[in-house]
């Protein structure tokens, strides 16, 4: 529900040795992309996040996501934002029951 309300179109580009990974084709999805500015925000029920400037998090609903598992150094493009900025995956957390959370750096 949060993704449908606050989500935006993003492209997940899966890389292997810095180039496109043919075993994990890129995918466009709708997810919550939260960019930081030294403040906190509630992303979903019981999930609060703190971000520093230049950092971001992508929150993916696992119940609707069918793409490959993201890994560190994969890329994320914000399709709906001005200039379609790119981010690099710094970390992936799957410890939440229904969320997949990617910590991102500006690319």
Short mmCIF file of C-alpha atoms in Angstrom, two decimals, residues 1-3 44-47 59-65 93-101:
data_model
loop_
_atom_site.label_atom_id
_atom_site.label_comp_id
_atom_site.label_asym_id
_atom_site.label_seq_id
_atom_site.Cartn_x
_atom_site.Cartn_y
_atom_site.Cartn_z
CA UNK A 1 0.00 0.00 0.00
CA UNK A 2 2.83 2.42 0.83
CA UNK A 3 4.48 1.66 -2.52
CA UNK A 44 5.95 2.17 6.41
CA UNK A 45 4.24 0.82 9.46
CA UNK A 46 6.91 0.40 12.12
CA UNK A 47 9.78 1.31 9.77
CA UNK A 59 12.20 0.26 -0.27
CA UNK A 60 10.78 -2.59 -2.35
CA UNK A 61 7.62 -4.54 -1.49
CA UNK A 62 8.73 -8.17 -1.62
CA UNK A 63 5.17 -9.43 -2.14
CA UNK A 64 5.03 -7.84 -5.61
CA UNK A 65 8.71 -7.87 -6.65
CA UNK A 93 18.89 -5.73 3.66
CA UNK A 94 16.29 -8.48 3.49
CA UNK A 95 15.78 -8.73 7.26
CA UNK A 96 12.31 -7.17 7.12
CA UNK A 97 9.44 -9.59 6.61
CA UNK A 98 7.82 -7.85 3.65
CA UNK A 99 10.43 -5.28 2.60
CA UNK A 100 13.68 -5.32 0.70
CA UNK A 101 15.71 -2.20 1.58
#
